[in-house]
mmCIF file of C-alpha atoms in Angstrom:
data_model
loop_
_atom_site.group_PDB
_atom_site.id
_atom_site.type_symbol
_atom_site.label_atom_id
_atom_site.label_comp_id
_atom_site.label_asym_id
_atom_site.label_seq_id
_atom_site.Cartn_x
_atom_site.Cartn_y
_atom_site.Cartn_z
ATOM 1 C CA MET A 87 -27.866 27.968 12.494
ATOM 2 C CA THR A 88 -28.434 29.623 9.195
ATOM 3 C CA GLU A 89 -24.639 30.454 9.006
ATOM 4 C CA PHE A 90 -22.882 29.171 5.955
ATOM 5 C CA ASP A 91 -21.021 25.936 6.589
ATOM 6 C CA TRP A 92 -17.577 26.938 5.233
ATOM 7 C CA THR A 93 -16.225 23.320 5.258
ATOM 8 C CA GLN A 94 -18.501 22.915 2.348
ATOM 9 C CA LEU A 95 -15.894 24.954 0.243
ATOM 10 C CA LEU A 96 -13.420 22.247 0.996
ATOM 11 C CA ASP A 97 -15.721 19.599 -0.421
ATOM 12 C CA TYR A 98 -16.317 21.677 -3.519
ATOM 13 C CA SER A 99 -12.691 22.166 -4.028
ATOM 14 C CA LEU A 100 -11.982 18.462 -3.611
ATOM 15 C CA MET A 101 -14.649 17.663 -6.101
ATOM 16 C CA ALA A 102 -13.323 20.121 -8.546
ATOM 17 C CA MET A 103 -9.797 18.521 -8.192
ATOM 18 C CA LEU A 104 -11.378 14.928 -8.743
ATOM 19 C CA LEU A 105 -12.960 16.144 -11.852
ATOM 20 C CA ALA A 106 -9.682 17.816 -13.020
ATOM 21 C CA VAL A 107 -7.707 14.653 -12.300
ATOM 22 C CA GLY A 108 -10.164 12.486 -14.109
ATOM 23 C CA ILE A 109 -10.035 14.619 -17.233
ATOM 24 C CA ALA A 110 -6.259 14.639 -17.069
ATOM 25 C CA ILE A 111 -6.188 10.844 -16.867
ATOM 26 C CA VAL A 112 -8.384 10.454 -19.847
ATOM 27 C CA ARG A 113 -6.236 12.925 -21.924
ATOM 28 C CA LEU A 114 -2.766 11.957 -20.969
ATOM 29 C CA ARG A 115 -0.877 9.184 -22.935
ATOM 30 C CA ASN A 116 2.006 8.643 -20.601
ATOM 31 C CA LEU A 117 1.178 5.533 -18.544
ATOM 32 C CA PHE A 118 3.644 6.560 -15.665
ATOM 33 C CA ALA A 119 1.873 9.852 -15.288
ATOM 34 C CA ILE A 120 -1.504 8.135 -15.398
ATOM 35 C CA VAL A 121 -0.460 5.509 -12.641
ATOM 36 C CA MET A 122 0.341 8.540 -10.484
ATOM 37 C CA LEU A 123 -2.499 10.503 -11.131
ATOM 38 C CA MET A 124 -4.664 7.353 -10.167
ATOM 39 C CA GLY A 125 -3.036 7.372 -6.845
ATOM 40 C CA VAL A 126 -3.660 11.107 -6.413
ATOM 41 C CA TYR A 127 -7.269 10.490 -7.438
ATOM 42 C CA SER A 128 -7.603 7.981 -4.720
ATOM 43 C CA LEU A 129 -5.907 10.319 -2.053
ATOM 44 C CA ILE A 130 -8.328 13.153 -3.114
ATOM 45 C CA SER A 131 -11.335 11.111 -2.837
ATOM 46 C CA ALA A 132 -10.134 9.604 0.527
ATOM 47 C CA ALA A 133 -9.680 13.172 1.802
ATOM 48 C CA TRP A 134 -13.274 13.784 0.628
ATOM 49 C CA PHE A 135 -14.577 10.837 2.489
ATOM 50 C CA VAL A 136 -12.956 11.944 5.567
ATOM 51 C CA SER A 137 -14.818 15.211 5.256
ATOM 52 C CA LEU A 138 -18.032 13.396 4.618
ATOM 53 C CA ASP A 139 -17.549 11.465 7.965
ATOM 54 C CA ALA A 140 -16.902 8.184 6.398
ATOM 55 C CA VAL A 141 -13.551 7.486 7.898
ATOM 56 C CA ASP A 142 -13.553 3.682 7.323
ATOM 57 C CA VAL A 143 -14.242 4.174 3.770
ATOM 58 C CA ALA A 144 -11.400 6.663 3.578
ATOM 59 C CA PHE A 145 -9.084 4.187 5.408
ATOM 60 C CA THR A 146 -9.755 1.510 2.815
ATOM 61 C CA GLU A 147 -9.598 3.856 -0.108
ATOM 62 C CA ALA A 148 -6.204 5.236 0.962
ATOM 63 C CA ALA A 149 -4.792 1.657 1.554
ATOM 64 C CA VAL A 150 -6.137 0.077 -1.444
ATOM 65 C CA GLY A 151 -6.577 2.738 -3.960
ATOM 66 C CA ALA A 152 -3.473 4.811 -3.275
ATOM 67 C CA GLY A 153 -1.145 2.083 -1.889
ATOM 68 C CA ILE A 154 -1.879 -1.406 -3.393
ATOM 69 C CA SER A 155 -3.306 -0.276 -6.716
ATOM 70 C CA THR A 156 -0.339 1.928 -7.493
ATOM 71 C CA VAL A 157 2.046 -0.825 -7.176
ATOM 72 C CA LEU A 158 -0.239 -3.423 -8.960
ATOM 73 C CA MET A 159 -0.504 -0.961 -11.797
ATOM 74 C CA LEU A 160 3.300 -0.379 -12.034
ATOM 75 C CA ALA A 161 3.751 -4.205 -12.047
ATOM 76 C CA ALA A 162 1.071 -4.472 -14.781
ATOM 77 C CA MET A 163 3.038 -2.035 -16.730
ATOM 78 C CA LEU A 164 5.964 -4.285 -16.623
ATOM 79 C CA LEU A 165 4.035 -6.526 -19.122
ATOM 80 C CA THR A 166 3.003 -3.804 -21.328
ATOM 81 C CA ALA A 167 4.158 -0.609 -23.167
ATOM 82 C CA ARG A 168 4.914 2.766 -21.542
ATOM 83 C CA GLU A 169 2.568 4.771 -23.657
ATOM 84 C CA ALA A 170 -1.028 4.384 -24.370
ATOM 85 C CA GLU A 171 -2.233 4.301 -28.095
ATOM 86 C CA PRO A 172 -4.749 7.038 -28.943
ATOM 87 C CA VAL A 173 -8.325 5.662 -29.101
ATOM 88 C CA LYS A 174 -10.281 5.921 -32.304
ATOM 89 C CA ALA A 175 -13.147 8.649 -32.158
ATOM 90 C CA GLY A 176 -15.726 6.231 -32.895
ATOM 91 C CA ARG A 177 -15.198 4.302 -29.664
ATOM 92 C CA HIS A 178 -15.501 7.618 -27.688
ATOM 93 C CA TRP A 179 -19.175 7.769 -28.666
ATOM 94 C CA ALA A 180 -20.091 4.355 -27.528
ATOM 95 C CA ALA A 181 -18.489 5.107 -24.183
ATOM 96 C CA LEU A 182 -20.256 8.491 -24.074
ATOM 97 C CA ILE A 183 -23.640 6.806 -24.685
ATOM 98 C CA VAL A 184 -23.044 4.163 -21.923
ATOM 99 C CA VAL A 185 -22.008 6.806 -19.459
ATOM 100 C CA SER A 186 -24.889 9.004 -20.167
ATOM 101 C CA VAL A 187 -27.438 6.159 -19.921
ATOM 102 C CA THR A 188 -25.972 5.133 -16.506
ATOM 103 C CA GLY A 189 -25.812 8.736 -15.174
ATOM 104 C CA ALA A 190 -29.299 9.367 -16.283
ATOM 105 C CA ALA A 191 -30.495 6.165 -14.389
ATOM 106 C CA LEU A 192 -28.682 7.171 -11.356
ATOM 107 C CA PHE A 193 -30.166 10.694 -11.438
ATOM 108 C CA TYR A 194 -33.581 8.990 -11.973
ATOM 109 C CA ALA A 195 -33.043 6.747 -8.916
ATOM 110 C CA VAL A 196 -32.049 9.763 -6.567
ATOM 111 C CA GLY A 197 -35.559 10.823 -6.661
ATOM 112 C CA ASP A 198 -36.597 7.739 -4.687
ATOM 113 C CA MET A 199 -33.990 8.190 -2.141
ATOM 114 C CA PRO A 200 -35.068 9.372 1.379
ATOM 115 C CA ILE A 201 -33.963 12.783 2.444
ATOM 116 C CA TYR A 202 -30.571 13.077 4.108
ATOM 117 C CA GLY A 203 -30.979 12.298 7.814
ATOM 118 C CA ASP A 204 -34.664 11.273 7.453
ATOM 119 C CA PRO A 205 -35.539 9.402 10.764
ATOM 120 C CA ASN A 206 -38.046 7.168 8.993
ATOM 121 C CA SER A 207 -35.774 5.918 6.178
ATOM 122 C CA ALA A 208 -34.791 2.143 6.024
ATOM 123 C CA ALA A 209 -31.266 2.911 7.185
ATOM 124 C CA ASN A 210 -32.362 4.775 10.274
ATOM 125 C CA ALA A 211 -35.749 3.092 11.205
ATOM 126 C CA TYR A 212 -35.050 -0.650 11.847
ATOM 127 C CA VAL A 213 -31.967 -2.403 12.867
ATOM 128 C CA GLY A 214 -29.589 0.522 12.302
ATOM 129 C CA MET A 215 -30.905 2.413 15.352
ATOM 130 C CA ASP A 216 -30.344 -0.475 17.474
ATOM 131 C CA TYR A 217 -26.712 -0.563 16.701
ATOM 132 C CA ILE A 218 -26.323 3.119 17.199
ATOM 133 C CA THR A 219 -27.840 2.915 20.546
ATOM 134 C CA SER A 220 -26.122 -0.421 21.816
ATOM 135 C CA THR A 221 -22.717 -0.002 20.212
ATOM 136 C CA PRO A 222 -21.210 2.353 23.008
ATOM 137 C CA ASN A 223 -22.289 -0.201 25.735
ATOM 138 C CA GLU A 224 -21.358 -3.356 23.883
ATOM 139 C CA ILE A 225 -18.303 -2.550 21.961
ATOM 140 C CA ALA A 226 -17.034 0.771 23.208
ATOM 141 C CA VAL A 227 -15.752 1.962 19.896
ATOM 142 C CA PRO A 228 -16.688 5.497 18.969
ATOM 143 C CA ASN A 229 -17.261 4.829 15.268
ATOM 144 C CA VAL A 230 -20.241 2.644 14.773
ATOM 145 C CA VAL A 231 -19.135 1.534 11.308
ATOM 146 C CA THR A 232 -15.874 0.332 12.604
ATOM 147 C CA ALA A 233 -17.609 -1.579 15.370
ATOM 148 C CA VAL A 234 -20.006 -3.306 12.914
ATOM 149 C CA LEU A 235 -17.160 -4.237 10.678
ATOM 150 C CA ALA A 236 -14.559 -5.357 13.059
ATOM 151 C CA SER A 237 -16.721 -6.678 15.892
ATOM 152 C CA TYR A 238 -20.355 -7.423 15.063
ATOM 153 C CA ARG A 239 -19.208 -8.913 11.610
ATOM 154 C CA GLY A 240 -15.762 -9.688 12.683
ATOM 155 C CA PHE A 241 -15.817 -13.249 11.170
ATOM 156 C CA ASP A 242 -17.212 -11.974 7.916
ATOM 157 C CA THR A 243 -14.426 -9.459 7.712
ATOM 158 C CA PHE A 244 -11.909 -12.026 8.737
ATOM 159 C CA GLY A 245 -13.100 -14.270 5.951
ATOM 160 C CA GLU A 246 -12.888 -11.584 3.320
ATOM 161 C CA THR A 247 -9.275 -10.857 4.527
ATOM 162 C CA VAL A 248 -8.338 -14.534 4.059
ATOM 163 C CA VAL A 249 -9.841 -14.835 0.585
ATOM 164 C CA ILE A 250 -7.906 -11.572 -0.510
ATOM 165 C CA PHE A 251 -4.742 -12.855 1.145
ATOM 166 C CA ALA A 252 -5.074 -16.312 -0.641
ATOM 167 C CA ALA A 253 -5.858 -14.693 -3.940
ATOM 168 C CA GLY A 254 -2.884 -12.628 -3.833
ATOM 169 C CA LEU A 255 -0.587 -15.408 -2.645
ATOM 170 C CA GLY A 256 -1.932 -17.478 -5.576
ATOM 171 C CA VAL A 257 -1.178 -14.572 -8.248
ATOM 172 C CA MET A 258 2.263 -14.160 -6.698
ATOM 173 C CA LEU A 259 2.993 -17.875 -6.869
ATOM 174 C CA LEU A 260 1.845 -17.977 -10.456
ATOM 175 C CA LEU A 261 3.580 -14.877 -11.744
ATOM 176 C CA GLY A 262 5.856 -13.087 -9.352
ATOM 177 C CA LEU A 263 8.170 -15.368 -7.272
ATOM 178 C CA ASN A 264 9.418 -17.540 -9.983
ATOM 179 C CA ALA A 265 10.501 -14.677 -12.218
ATOM 180 C CA ALA A 266 12.282 -12.959 -9.311
ATOM 181 C CA LYS A 267 14.173 -16.296 -8.564
ATOM 182 C CA LYS A 268 15.002 -16.790 -12.213
ATOM 183 C CA GLU A 269 16.495 -13.174 -12.642
ATOM 184 C CA ALA A 270 18.401 -13.531 -9.349
ATOM 185 C CA GLY A 271 20.062 -16.649 -10.471
ATOM 186 C CA LYS A 272 21.108 -15.285 -13.695
ATOM 187 C CA MET B 270 -11.025 32.745 16.477
ATOM 188 C CA MET B 271 -9.062 29.567 16.286
ATOM 189 C CA GLY B 272 -11.594 28.230 14.186
ATOM 190 C CA TRP B 273 -11.099 30.957 11.494
ATOM 191 C CA VAL B 274 -7.426 30.221 11.461
ATOM 192 C CA ASN B 275 -7.803 26.612 10.982
ATOM 193 C CA LEU B 276 -10.396 27.227 8.271
ATOM 194 C CA ILE B 277 -8.238 29.657 6.330
ATOM 195 C CA SER B 278 -5.220 27.409 6.496
ATOM 196 C CA LEU B 279 -7.443 24.512 5.439
ATOM 197 C CA LEU B 280 -8.546 26.366 2.301
ATOM 198 C CA ALA B 281 -4.980 27.545 1.791
ATOM 199 C CA MET B 282 -3.824 24.074 1.763
ATOM 200 C CA ALA B 283 -6.575 22.984 -0.740
ATOM 201 C CA LEU B 284 -5.252 25.891 -3.034
ATOM 202 C CA ALA B 285 -1.671 24.368 -2.581
ATOM 203 C CA MET B 286 -2.966 21.049 -3.582
ATOM 204 C CA ALA B 287 -4.485 22.530 -6.833
ATOM 205 C CA ILE B 288 -1.193 24.160 -7.646
ATOM 206 C CA MET B 289 0.491 20.822 -7.177
ATOM 207 C CA LEU B 290 -2.108 19.395 -9.627
ATOM 208 C CA GLY B 291 -1.182 21.853 -12.225
ATOM 209 C CA ARG B 292 2.539 20.609 -12.106
ATOM 210 C CA LEU B 293 1.442 17.084 -12.059
ATOM 211 C CA PHE B 294 -0.634 17.671 -15.338
ATOM 212 C CA ALA B 295 1.992 19.608 -17.091
ATOM 213 C CA GLY B 296 5.248 18.228 -15.645
ATOM 214 C CA PRO B 297 7.348 17.595 -18.743
ATOM 215 C CA THR B 298 9.608 14.898 -17.079
ATOM 216 C CA LEU B 299 8.619 12.070 -14.844
ATOM 217 C CA TYR B 300 10.689 13.492 -11.982
ATOM 218 C CA ASP B 301 8.495 16.597 -11.831
ATOM 219 C CA ARG B 302 5.553 14.421 -11.633
ATOM 220 C CA VAL B 303 6.851 12.193 -9.066
ATOM 221 C CA LEU B 304 7.947 15.290 -6.852
ATOM 222 C CA ALA B 305 4.476 16.822 -7.432
ATOM 223 C CA ALA B 306 2.722 13.576 -6.480
ATOM 224 C CA ASN B 307 4.821 13.141 -3.347
ATOM 225 C CA SER B 308 4.398 16.811 -2.382
ATOM 226 C CA PHE B 309 0.627 16.455 -3.184
ATOM 227 C CA GLY B 310 0.559 13.467 -0.668
ATOM 228 C CA THR B 311 2.151 15.402 1.967
ATOM 229 C CA LYS B 312 -0.212 18.248 1.545
ATOM 230 C CA THR B 313 -3.089 15.725 1.740
ATOM 231 C CA VAL B 314 -1.637 14.626 5.224
ATOM 232 C CA LEU B 315 -1.585 18.109 6.447
ATOM 233 C CA LEU B 316 -5.156 18.915 5.105
ATOM 234 C CA LEU B 317 -6.443 15.849 6.913
ATOM 235 C CA LEU B 318 -4.668 17.058 10.157
ATOM 236 C CA ILE B 319 -6.044 20.626 9.894
ATOM 237 C CA PHE B 320 -9.452 19.225 9.055
ATOM 238 C CA SER B 321 -9.542 16.969 12.194
ATOM 239 C CA LEU B 322 -8.511 19.959 14.353
ATOM 240 C CA LEU B 323 -11.309 22.106 12.671
ATOM 241 C CA VAL B 324 -14.104 19.661 13.425
ATOM 242 C CA GLY B 325 -12.576 18.414 16.703
ATOM 243 C CA ARG B 326 -12.424 14.588 15.873
ATOM 244 C CA ALA B 327 -9.181 12.483 16.239
ATOM 245 C CA ASP B 328 -10.128 10.017 13.505
ATOM 246 C CA GLY B 329 -8.414 12.139 10.846
ATOM 247 C CA VAL B 330 -5.039 11.819 12.569
ATOM 248 C CA ASP B 331 -4.919 8.023 12.102
ATOM 249 C CA ILE B 332 -5.676 8.360 8.490
ATOM 250 C CA ALA B 333 -3.127 11.146 8.086
ATOM 251 C CA LEU B 334 -0.504 8.886 9.580
ATOM 252 C CA LEU B 335 -1.608 5.971 7.063
ATOM 253 C CA TYR B 336 -1.351 8.372 4.167
ATOM 254 C CA ALA B 337 2.033 9.417 5.228
ATOM 255 C CA LEU B 338 3.236 5.763 5.091
ATOM 256 C CA ILE B 339 1.425 5.005 1.828
ATOM 257 C CA ASN B 340 2.743 8.032 0.149
ATOM 258 C CA PHE B 341 6.337 7.024 0.969
ATOM 259 C CA VAL B 342 5.852 3.377 -0.283
ATOM 260 C CA ALA B 343 4.163 4.639 -3.541
ATOM 261 C CA THR B 344 6.918 7.147 -4.179
ATOM 262 C CA ILE B 345 9.599 4.421 -3.577
ATOM 263 C CA ALA B 346 7.809 2.026 -5.846
ATOM 264 C CA ILE B 347 7.446 4.455 -8.719
ATOM 265 C CA LEU B 348 11.121 5.493 -8.596
ATOM 266 C CA LYS B 349 12.277 2.065 -8.248
ATOM 267 C CA PHE B 350 10.240 0.863 -11.090
ATOM 268 C CA PHE B 351 11.498 3.722 -13.254
ATOM 269 C CA ARG B 352 15.266 3.032 -12.458
ATOM 270 C CA TYR B 353 15.357 -0.713 -12.534
ATOM 271 C CA ARG B 354 12.185 -1.685 -14.605
ATOM 272 C CA SER B 355 11.324 -4.277 -11.942
ATOM 273 C CA LEU B 356 9.567 -4.429 -8.578
ATOM 274 C CA GLU B 357 10.480 -8.001 -7.708
ATOM 275 C CA VAL B 358 14.268 -7.810 -6.741
ATOM 276 C CA ALA B 359 15.154 -6.054 -3.470
ATOM 277 C CA LEU B 360 16.886 -2.683 -3.766
ATOM 278 C CA ALA B 361 19.912 -3.885 -1.929
ATOM 279 C CA GLN B 362 20.329 -6.773 -4.465
ATOM 280 C CA MET B 363 19.990 -4.492 -7.390
ATOM 281 C CA SER B 364 22.813 -2.167 -6.300
ATOM 282 C CA LEU B 365 24.912 -5.276 -5.723
ATOM 283 C CA ARG B 366 24.181 -6.653 -9.198
ATOM 284 C CA ARG B 367 24.987 -3.380 -10.883
ATOM 285 C CA ALA B 368 28.299 -3.295 -8.895
ATOM 286 C CA ILE B 369 29.088 -6.859 -10.148
ATOM 287 C CA ASP B 370 28.030 -6.238 -13.750
ATOM 288 C CA GLY B 371 29.622 -2.877 -13.748
ATOM 289 C CA ASP B 372 26.375 -1.480 -15.433
ATOM 290 C CA ASP B 373 26.687 2.186 -14.585
ATOM 291 C CA GLU B 374 23.648 3.328 -16.300
#
């Protein structure tokens, strides 16, 4: 059991790619390239989620991050310029301070987290264990998270979907469809 | 034995993704970047398939299929935006309009 888990190498290489893409997004000025890189960032992080067993999160990340956001970003670029203006050096420092403080707070909070896979942690001890034991009998879906999202909390998920659909429809009615009709009638 | 083959192809695929990232960062023209992004997406699909083979779970296959679809849609959206500066009018209408206006850009 002490054998080195070689799939860890995949995790590390994906994380290195995420870091490289993040730095490139900050440094590039061409907004087209940045939109594409953000799509790629989402793809990499979704692949990483799959390797961490979080299949549902990966599904959502791929659909929302790589699919919808790329198109939304492009639509937003219709209203702005094609190139980003360089940011003044003074504003880098403010951002760096905010990021450092947030990162330090998160690292401080890591100390209070239970060990990975701890049977007495809050996630495993109470109702979570109940879901894990009863899901195969009640829902018969192999992935517990999917069962919770789509069946135990099905109405909740449905409500979320309706809200997002209504919001998207409202935005399209306010911005999109009119312009298309005007252009087509020209 | 099979596990080693899968593992080596998995890491080789990750290396290929890293090479594509290099083209994506450096790419002088937009088309280099579009090609690199598209190819990167394809490699992600393959990576997921190999990974789900390696760990013996079928979940990854569904996600790989979703990626293939999204990759296609995103590439079309980027190219359409670059060519026509608009996402709202259908592609069929656009070629029609170009034919009528004689706008051969």
